[in-house]
PDB file of C-alpha atoms in Angstrom:
ATOM      1  CA  ALA A 506     -51.031  28.636 -33.802  1.00 70.00           C
ATOM      2  CA  GLN A 507     -48.559  25.824 -33.642  1.00 74.00           C
ATOM      3  CA  SER A 508     -46.821  24.753 -36.810  1.00 87.00           C
ATOM      4  CA  VAL A 509     -44.165  22.341 -37.918  1.00 93.00           C
ATOM      5  CA  THR A 510     -41.552  22.923 -40.596  1.00 96.00           C
ATOM      6  CA  GLN A 511     -39.600  20.361 -42.527  1.00 97.00           C
ATOM      7  CA  PRO A 512     -37.107  22.439 -44.517  1.00 96.00           C
ATOM      8  CA  ASP A 513     -35.993  19.661 -46.866  1.00 96.00           C
ATOM      9  CA  ILE A 514     -38.504  18.513 -49.476  1.00 96.00           C
ATOM     10  CA  HIS A 515     -36.170  15.836 -50.861  1.00 96.00           C
ATOM     11  CA  ILE A 516     -33.116  14.149 -49.384  1.00 97.00           C
ATOM     12  CA  THR A 517     -30.895  11.658 -51.194  1.00 97.00           C
ATOM     13  CA  VAL A 518     -28.395   9.446 -49.387  1.00 97.00           C
ATOM     14  CA  SER A 519     -26.428   6.380 -50.328  1.00 97.00           C
ATOM     15  CA  GLU A 520     -27.329   3.032 -48.859  1.00 97.00           C
ATOM     16  CA  GLY A 521     -25.346   2.495 -45.675  1.00 97.00           C
ATOM     17  CA  ALA A 522     -24.842   6.204 -45.072  1.00 97.00           C
ATOM     18  CA  SER A 523     -26.167   8.046 -42.067  1.00 97.00           C
ATOM     19  CA  LEU A 524     -29.339  10.098 -42.224  1.00 97.00           C
ATOM     20  CA  GLU A 525     -30.697  13.167 -40.502  1.00 98.00           C
ATOM     21  CA  LEU A 526     -34.081  14.683 -41.335  1.00 98.00           C
ATOM     22  CA  ARG A 527     -34.798  18.101 -39.903  1.00 98.00           C
ATOM     23  CA  CYS A 528     -37.925  19.261 -38.144  1.00 97.00           C
ATOM     24  CA  ASN A 529     -38.663  22.544 -36.402  1.00 96.00           C
ATOM     25  CA  TYR A 530     -41.824  23.455 -34.564  1.00 93.00           C
ATOM     26  CA  SER A 531     -43.266  26.686 -33.306  1.00 88.00           C
ATOM     27  CA  TYR A 532     -44.989  26.422 -29.985  1.00 76.00           C
ATOM     28  CA  GLY A 533     -44.325  27.997 -26.604  1.00 66.00           C
ATOM     29  CA  ALA A 534     -44.484  24.956 -24.389  1.00 76.00           C
ATOM     30  CA  THR A 535     -43.129  21.487 -25.004  1.00 77.00           C
ATOM     31  CA  PRO A 536     -45.558  19.869 -27.371  1.00 86.00           C
ATOM     32  CA  TYR A 537     -46.079  16.240 -28.217  1.00 90.00           C
ATOM     33  CA  LEU A 538     -43.763  15.425 -31.130  1.00 93.00           C
ATOM     34  CA  PHE A 539     -43.958  12.603 -33.644  1.00 94.00           C
ATOM     35  CA  TRP A 540     -42.278  11.161 -36.691  1.00 97.00           C
ATOM     36  CA  TYR A 541     -44.308   9.131 -39.179  1.00 96.00           C
ATOM     37  CA  VAL A 542     -43.230   7.283 -42.311  1.00 97.00           C
ATOM     38  CA  GLN A 543     -45.353   6.764 -45.405  1.00 95.00           C
ATOM     39  CA  SER A 544     -44.285   4.243 -48.017  1.00 92.00           C
ATOM     40  CA  PRO A 545     -45.775   4.558 -51.511  1.00 85.00           C
ATOM     41  CA  GLY A 546     -49.449   3.600 -51.534  1.00 80.00           C
ATOM     42  CA  GLN A 547     -49.458   3.055 -47.791  1.00 83.00           C
ATOM     43  CA  GLY A 548     -50.846   4.840 -44.791  1.00 86.00           C
ATOM     44  CA  LEU A 549     -48.698   6.528 -42.205  1.00 93.00           C
ATOM     45  CA  GLN A 550     -46.815   4.469 -39.653  1.00 93.00           C
ATOM     46  CA  LEU A 551     -45.609   5.922 -36.362  1.00 93.00           C
ATOM     47  CA  LEU A 552     -41.823   5.707 -36.021  1.00 96.00           C
ATOM     48  CA  LEU A 553     -41.459   7.358 -32.638  1.00 95.00           C
ATOM     49  CA  LYS A 554     -42.901  10.014 -30.355  1.00 92.00           C
ATOM     50  CA  TYR A 555     -41.751  12.344 -27.593  1.00 92.00           C
ATOM     51  CA  PHE A 556     -43.857  13.597 -24.716  1.00 87.00           C
ATOM     52  CA  SER A 557     -41.371  14.234 -21.915  1.00 85.00           C
ATOM     53  CA  GLY A 558     -38.312  12.795 -20.210  1.00 87.00           C
ATOM     54  CA  ASP A 559     -35.189  11.654 -22.013  1.00 89.00           C
ATOM     55  CA  THR A 560     -34.708  13.917 -25.009  1.00 91.00           C
ATOM     56  CA  LEU A 561     -33.264  11.117 -27.146  1.00 96.00           C
ATOM     57  CA  VAL A 562     -36.071   8.872 -28.269  1.00 96.00           C
ATOM     58  CA  GLN A 563     -35.663   5.446 -29.828  1.00 96.00           C
ATOM     59  CA  GLY A 564     -38.150   4.259 -32.389  1.00 96.00           C
ATOM     60  CA  ILE A 565     -38.832   1.373 -34.688  1.00 95.00           C
ATOM     61  CA  LYS A 566     -36.703   0.349 -37.679  1.00 95.00           C
ATOM     62  CA  GLY A 567     -33.527   1.690 -36.082  1.00 96.00           C
ATOM     63  CA  PHE A 568     -34.605   5.334 -36.049  1.00 98.00           C
ATOM     64  CA  GLU A 569     -34.057   7.805 -33.249  1.00 98.00           C
ATOM     65  CA  ALA A 570     -34.888  11.461 -32.720  1.00 98.00           C
ATOM     66  CA  GLU A 571     -33.569  14.131 -30.405  1.00 96.00           C
ATOM     67  CA  PHE A 572     -35.655  16.873 -28.872  1.00 94.00           C
ATOM     68  CA  LYS A 573     -33.780  20.153 -28.482  1.00 94.00           C
ATOM     69  CA  ARG A 574     -35.864  22.751 -26.693  1.00 91.00           C
ATOM     70  CA  SER A 575     -33.380  25.580 -27.316  1.00 91.00           C
ATOM     71  CA  GLN A 576     -33.611  25.019 -31.063  1.00 93.00           C
ATOM     72  CA  SER A 577     -37.291  24.011 -31.188  1.00 93.00           C
ATOM     73  CA  SER A 578     -36.165  21.001 -33.151  1.00 95.00           C
ATOM     74  CA  PHE A 579     -36.930  17.294 -33.281  1.00 97.00           C
ATOM     75  CA  ASN A 580     -34.592  15.829 -35.885  1.00 98.00           C
ATOM     76  CA  LEU A 581     -34.825  12.225 -37.003  1.00 98.00           C
ATOM     77  CA  ARG A 582     -31.654  10.169 -37.394  1.00 98.00           C
ATOM     78  CA  LYS A 583     -30.537   6.754 -38.506  1.00 98.00           C
ATOM     79  CA  PRO A 584     -26.895   5.631 -38.478  1.00 97.00           C
ATOM     80  CA  SER A 585     -27.108   3.460 -41.603  1.00 97.00           C
ATOM     81  CA  VAL A 586     -29.969   3.571 -44.093  1.00 97.00           C
ATOM     82  CA  HIS A 587     -31.295   0.629 -46.067  1.00 96.00           C
ATOM     83  CA  TRP A 588     -32.929   0.738 -49.493  1.00 95.00           C
ATOM     84  CA  SER A 589     -36.240  -0.088 -47.808  1.00 95.00           C
ATOM     85  CA  ASP A 590     -36.090   3.232 -45.937  1.00 96.00           C
ATOM     86  CA  ALA A 591     -36.977   5.102 -49.123  1.00 96.00           C
ATOM     87  CA  ALA A 592     -40.289   6.743 -48.270  1.00 97.00           C
ATOM     88  CA  GLU A 593     -41.842  10.023 -47.179  1.00 97.00           C
ATOM     89  CA  TYR A 594     -41.251  11.125 -43.617  1.00 98.00           C
ATOM     90  CA  PHE A 595     -43.572  13.424 -41.714  1.00 97.00           C
ATOM     91  CA  CYS A 596     -42.823  15.309 -38.540  1.00 97.00           C
ATOM     92  CA  ALA A 597     -45.904  16.199 -36.505  1.00 94.00           C
ATOM     93  CA  VAL A 598     -46.808  18.175 -33.384  1.00 92.00           C
ATOM     94  CA  ALA A 599     -49.718  18.381 -30.973  1.00 88.00           C
ATOM     95  CA  PRO A 600     -49.922  20.987 -28.175  1.00 82.00           C
ATOM     96  CA  ASN A 601     -51.093  18.370 -25.711  1.00 79.00           C
ATOM     97  CA  ARG A 602     -52.420  14.846 -25.656  1.00 73.00           C
ATOM     98  CA  ASP A 603     -55.995  15.948 -26.291  1.00 73.00           C
ATOM     99  CA  ASP A 604     -55.284  18.170 -29.266  1.00 77.00           C
ATOM    100  CA  LYS A 605     -55.216  17.344 -32.928  1.00 84.00           C
ATOM    101  CA  ILE A 606     -51.929  16.493 -34.606  1.00 89.00           C
ATOM    102  CA  ILE A 607     -50.479  18.989 -37.069  1.00 91.00           C
ATOM    103  CA  PHE A 608     -48.288  17.451 -39.758  1.00 94.00           C
ATOM    104  CA  GLY A 609     -45.392  18.976 -41.638  1.00 96.00           C
ATOM    105  CA  LYS A 610     -45.253  18.849 -45.404  1.00 96.00           C
ATOM    106  CA  GLY A 611     -42.940  15.877 -45.407  1.00 97.00           C
ATOM    107  CA  THR A 612     -39.455  14.992 -46.610  1.00 98.00           C
ATOM    108  CA  ARG A 613     -39.080  12.432 -49.361  1.00 97.00           C
ATOM    109  CA  LEU A 614     -36.064  10.207 -48.831  1.00 97.00           C
ATOM    110  CA  HIS A 615     -34.312   8.682 -51.833  1.00 97.00           C
ATOM    111  CA  ILE A 616     -31.702   5.950 -51.418  1.00 96.00           C
ATOM    112  CA  LEU A 617     -28.862   5.467 -53.887  1.00 95.00           C
ATOM    113  CA  PRO A 618     -27.606   1.896 -54.314  1.00 90.00           C
TER     114      PRO A 618
ATOM    115  CA  GLU B 304     -54.806  -7.943 -35.540  1.00 65.00           C
ATOM    116  CA  ALA B 305     -56.307  -6.373 -38.636  1.00 80.00           C
ATOM    117  CA  GLY B 306     -55.392  -2.769 -39.333  1.00 92.00           C
ATOM    118  CA  VAL B 307     -57.569   0.089 -40.500  1.00 96.00           C
ATOM    119  CA  VAL B 308     -59.381  -0.926 -43.672  1.00 96.00           C
ATOM    120  CA  GLN B 309     -60.373   1.554 -46.356  1.00 97.00           C
ATOM    121  CA  SER B 310     -62.183   1.113 -49.613  1.00 97.00           C
ATOM    122  CA  PRO B 311     -61.969   1.730 -52.417  1.00 97.00           C
ATOM    123  CA  ARG B 312     -58.227   2.210 -52.729  1.00 96.00           C
ATOM    124  CA  TYR B 313     -58.620   4.242 -55.926  1.00 97.00           C
ATOM    125  CA  LYS B 314     -61.521   6.156 -57.386  1.00 97.00           C
ATOM    126  CA  ILE B 315     -61.799   8.159 -60.584  1.00 98.00           C
ATOM    127  CA  ILE B 316     -64.884  10.256 -61.181  1.00 97.00           C
ATOM    128  CA  GLU B 317     -65.965  13.218 -63.237  1.00 97.00           C
ATOM    129  CA  LYS B 318     -66.543  16.560 -61.561  1.00 95.00           C
ATOM    130  CA  LYS B 319     -70.000  17.166 -60.124  1.00 96.00           C
ATOM    131  CA  GLN B 320     -70.431  13.451 -59.436  1.00 97.00           C
ATOM    132  CA  PRO B 321     -70.876  12.116 -55.895  1.00 97.00           C
ATOM    133  CA  VAL B 322     -68.332   9.836 -54.257  1.00 98.00           C
ATOM    134  CA  ALA B 323     -68.134   7.931 -50.984  1.00 98.00           C
ATOM    135  CA  PHE B 324     -65.268   6.429 -49.031  1.00 98.00           C
ATOM    136  CA  TRP B 325     -65.571   3.736 -46.414  1.00 97.00           C
ATOM    137  CA  CYS B 326     -63.428   3.060 -43.371  1.00 97.00           C
ATOM    138  CA  ASN B 327     -63.415   0.253 -40.842  1.00 97.00           C
ATOM    139  CA  PRO B 328     -61.219   1.063 -37.829  1.00 96.00           C
ATOM    140  CA  ILE B 329     -59.222  -1.307 -35.675  1.00 95.00           C
ATOM    141  CA  SER B 330     -61.535  -3.329 -33.463  1.00 93.00           C
ATOM    142  CA  GLY B 331     -62.115  -1.632 -30.135  1.00 91.00           C
ATOM    143  CA  HIS B 332     -60.897   1.784 -31.239  1.00 92.00           C
ATOM    144  CA  ASN B 333     -63.465   4.356 -30.196  1.00 92.00           C
ATOM    145  CA  THR B 334     -61.898   7.315 -31.970  1.00 92.00           C
ATOM    146  CA  LEU B 335     -61.949   7.599 -35.751  1.00 95.00           C
ATOM    147  CA  TYR B 336     -60.393  10.312 -37.899  1.00 95.00           C
ATOM    148  CA  TRP B 337     -60.691  11.334 -41.526  1.00 97.00           C
ATOM    149  CA  TYR B 338     -57.750  13.198 -43.017  1.00 97.00           C
ATOM    150  CA  LEU B 339     -57.189  14.887 -46.373  1.00 97.00           C
ATOM    151  CA  GLN B 340     -53.732  14.609 -47.904  1.00 95.00           C
ATOM    152  CA  ASN B 341     -53.025  16.782 -50.915  1.00 95.00           C
ATOM    153  CA  LEU B 342     -50.082  16.014 -53.157  1.00 91.00           C
ATOM    154  CA  GLY B 343     -46.834  17.075 -51.530  1.00 89.00           C
ATOM    155  CA  GLN B 344     -48.507  17.898 -48.232  1.00 92.00           C
ATOM    156  CA  GLY B 345     -49.001  16.309 -44.868  1.00 93.00           C
ATOM    157  CA  PRO B 346     -52.402  15.029 -43.763  1.00 95.00           C
ATOM    158  CA  GLU B 347     -54.954  17.559 -42.519  1.00 95.00           C
ATOM    159  CA  LEU B 348     -57.723  16.569 -40.167  1.00 95.00           C
ATOM    160  CA  LEU B 349     -61.236  16.774 -41.590  1.00 96.00           C
ATOM    161  CA  ILE B 350     -63.261  15.237 -38.801  1.00 96.00           C
ATOM    162  CA  ARG B 351     -62.835  13.270 -35.599  1.00 94.00           C
ATOM    163  CA  TYR B 352     -65.400  10.911 -34.096  1.00 93.00           C
ATOM    164  CA  GLU B 353     -65.702   9.653 -30.550  1.00 91.00           C
ATOM    165  CA  ASN B 354     -67.917   6.614 -31.016  1.00 91.00           C
ATOM    166  CA  GLU B 355     -70.771   7.946 -33.173  1.00 92.00           C
ATOM    167  CA  GLU B 356     -70.351  11.601 -32.175  1.00 92.00           C
ATOM    168  CA  ALA B 357     -68.431  14.040 -34.358  1.00 93.00           C
ATOM    169  CA  VAL B 358     -66.409  15.961 -31.767  1.00 90.00           C
ATOM    170  CA  ASP B 359     -64.293  18.012 -34.174  1.00 90.00           C
ATOM    171  CA  ASP B 360     -65.576  18.775 -37.661  1.00 91.00           C
ATOM    172  CA  SER B 361     -64.321  22.339 -37.855  1.00 90.00           C
ATOM    173  CA  GLN B 362     -62.191  21.638 -40.943  1.00 92.00           C
ATOM    174  CA  LEU B 363     -64.863  19.720 -42.868  1.00 94.00           C
ATOM    175  CA  PRO B 364     -66.228  21.746 -45.831  1.00 92.00           C
ATOM    176  CA  LYS B 365     -69.858  21.171 -44.967  1.00 91.00           C
ATOM    177  CA  ASP B 366     -71.277  22.552 -48.193  1.00 94.00           C
ATOM    178  CA  ARG B 367     -70.157  19.455 -50.077  1.00 96.00           C
ATOM    179  CA  PHE B 368     -68.629  17.048 -47.560  1.00 97.00           C
ATOM    180  CA  SER B 369     -70.492  14.885 -45.096  1.00 96.00           C
ATOM    181  CA  ALA B 370     -69.529  12.008 -42.845  1.00 97.00           C
ATOM    182  CA  GLU B 371     -71.285   9.526 -40.661  1.00 95.00           C
ATOM    183  CA  ARG B 372     -70.443   6.847 -38.158  1.00 95.00           C
ATOM    184  CA  LEU B 373     -73.885   5.555 -37.302  1.00 84.00           C
ATOM    185  CA  LYS B 374     -73.066   2.626 -35.032  1.00 88.00           C
ATOM    186  CA  GLY B 375     -69.772   3.942 -33.728  1.00 85.00           C
ATOM    187  CA  VAL B 376     -67.731   1.464 -35.736  1.00 92.00           C
ATOM    188  CA  ASP B 377     -67.237   1.953 -39.471  1.00 95.00           C
ATOM    189  CA  SER B 378     -67.575   5.323 -41.122  1.00 97.00           C
ATOM    190  CA  THR B 379     -68.382   6.829 -44.502  1.00 97.00           C
ATOM    191  CA  LEU B 380     -67.097  10.103 -45.912  1.00 98.00           C
ATOM    192  CA  LYS B 381     -69.048  11.562 -48.829  1.00 97.00           C
ATOM    193  CA  ILE B 382     -68.442  14.343 -51.299  1.00 97.00           C
ATOM    194  CA  GLN B 383     -71.329  15.695 -53.331  1.00 97.00           C
ATOM    195  CA  PRO B 384     -70.709  17.178 -55.804  1.00 96.00           C
ATOM    196  CA  ALA B 385     -66.986  16.558 -56.313  1.00 96.00           C
ATOM    197  CA  GLU B 386     -64.796  19.340 -57.675  1.00 96.00           C
ATOM    198  CA  LEU B 387     -61.455  19.162 -59.461  1.00 96.00           C
ATOM    199  CA  GLY B 388     -59.699  20.421 -56.340  1.00 95.00           C
ATOM    200  CA  ASP B 389     -60.934  17.444 -54.338  1.00 97.00           C
ATOM    201  CA  SER B 390     -58.391  15.200 -56.048  1.00 97.00           C
ATOM    202  CA  ALA B 391     -56.286  13.951 -53.140  1.00 97.00           C
ATOM    203  CA  VAL B 392     -55.747  10.998 -50.827  1.00 96.00           C
ATOM    204  CA  TYR B 393     -58.330  10.525 -48.089  1.00 97.00           C
ATOM    205  CA  LEU B 394     -56.899   8.811 -45.048  1.00 97.00           C
ATOM    206  CA  CYS B 395     -58.744   7.191 -42.204  1.00 97.00           C
ATOM    207  CA  ALA B 396     -57.152   6.581 -38.817  1.00 95.00           C
ATOM    208  CA  SER B 397     -58.302   5.218 -35.490  1.00 94.00           C
ATOM    209  CA  SER B 398     -57.084   5.230 -31.913  1.00 91.00           C
ATOM    210  CA  PRO B 399     -58.154   3.802 -28.580  1.00 87.00           C
ATOM    211  CA  ARG B 400     -60.380   5.972 -26.384  1.00 78.00           C
ATOM    212  CA  GLY B 401     -58.474   8.996 -25.114  1.00 70.00           C
ATOM    213  CA  ALA B 402     -55.260   8.038 -26.895  1.00 72.00           C
ATOM    214  CA  TYR B 403     -55.345  10.717 -29.562  1.00 67.00           C
ATOM    215  CA  ASN B 404     -51.637  10.411 -29.997  1.00 76.00           C
ATOM    216  CA  GLU B 405     -51.749   6.708 -30.778  1.00 81.00           C
ATOM    217  CA  GLN B 406     -53.293   6.891 -34.226  1.00 90.00           C
ATOM    218  CA  PHE B 407     -53.159   4.006 -36.669  1.00 92.00           C
ATOM    219  CA  PHE B 408     -53.670   4.897 -40.309  1.00 94.00           C
ATOM    220  CA  GLY B 409     -55.283   3.042 -43.158  1.00 95.00           C
ATOM    221  CA  PRO B 410     -53.777   2.937 -46.672  1.00 94.00           C
ATOM    222  CA  GLY B 411     -56.026   5.719 -47.926  1.00 95.00           C
ATOM    223  CA  THR B 412     -58.296   6.241 -50.933  1.00 96.00           C
ATOM    224  CA  ARG B 413     -56.771   8.107 -53.839  1.00 96.00           C
ATOM    225  CA  LEU B 414     -59.453  10.214 -55.515  1.00 97.00           C
ATOM    226  CA  THR B 415     -59.019  11.646 -58.990  1.00 97.00           C
ATOM    227  CA  VAL B 416     -61.653  14.089 -60.210  1.00 97.00           C
ATOM    228  CA  LEU B 417     -61.642  14.681 -63.979  1.00 96.00           C
TER     229      LEU B 417
END
């Protein structure tokens, strides 16, 4: 069965610093990959998704993610974080477009002023 | 455009009591999902509807959980009786027909069972 691993439960960065959140998946073929963000008391919002094509995907709020097949990874990056980026980030995978989405356990991002 | 609406936002009940959550999806979205999110975990799918038909309810604990979407629009998720372990956030999401990877989530209902 496919799964997704987010190895970091908490990440703390200073405002203005760069950010990378890690995500690894286990699945033979190239799955559909997603990053969602959840602010406190809010539902999940889709940041970006990858289905095929260019392995560097641009999303909303200045985020990007890179698909690396050889490493089974889909890491999320942002060059300069803002205090408003403090939230929980979920990586997710689906084997194909008709299958349910499996979410990782999330990484909580803390921003230092 | 209004997003996915859920109510109530918070609910506190005693164990063995019944509880119901309501969800109104984005207008025109045929597919509706209910997810369970335990503390420190990602969401887990409970049930997926295509219009009024439950097409995937394999993860719904049917001994105490039930759901309905009678007219293919809004939906209700019920727990009867609630147990302590049901304390969690219940998320509703919707997507256009066939676009299972374009899900829009509501704010969720946080349930506390005492």
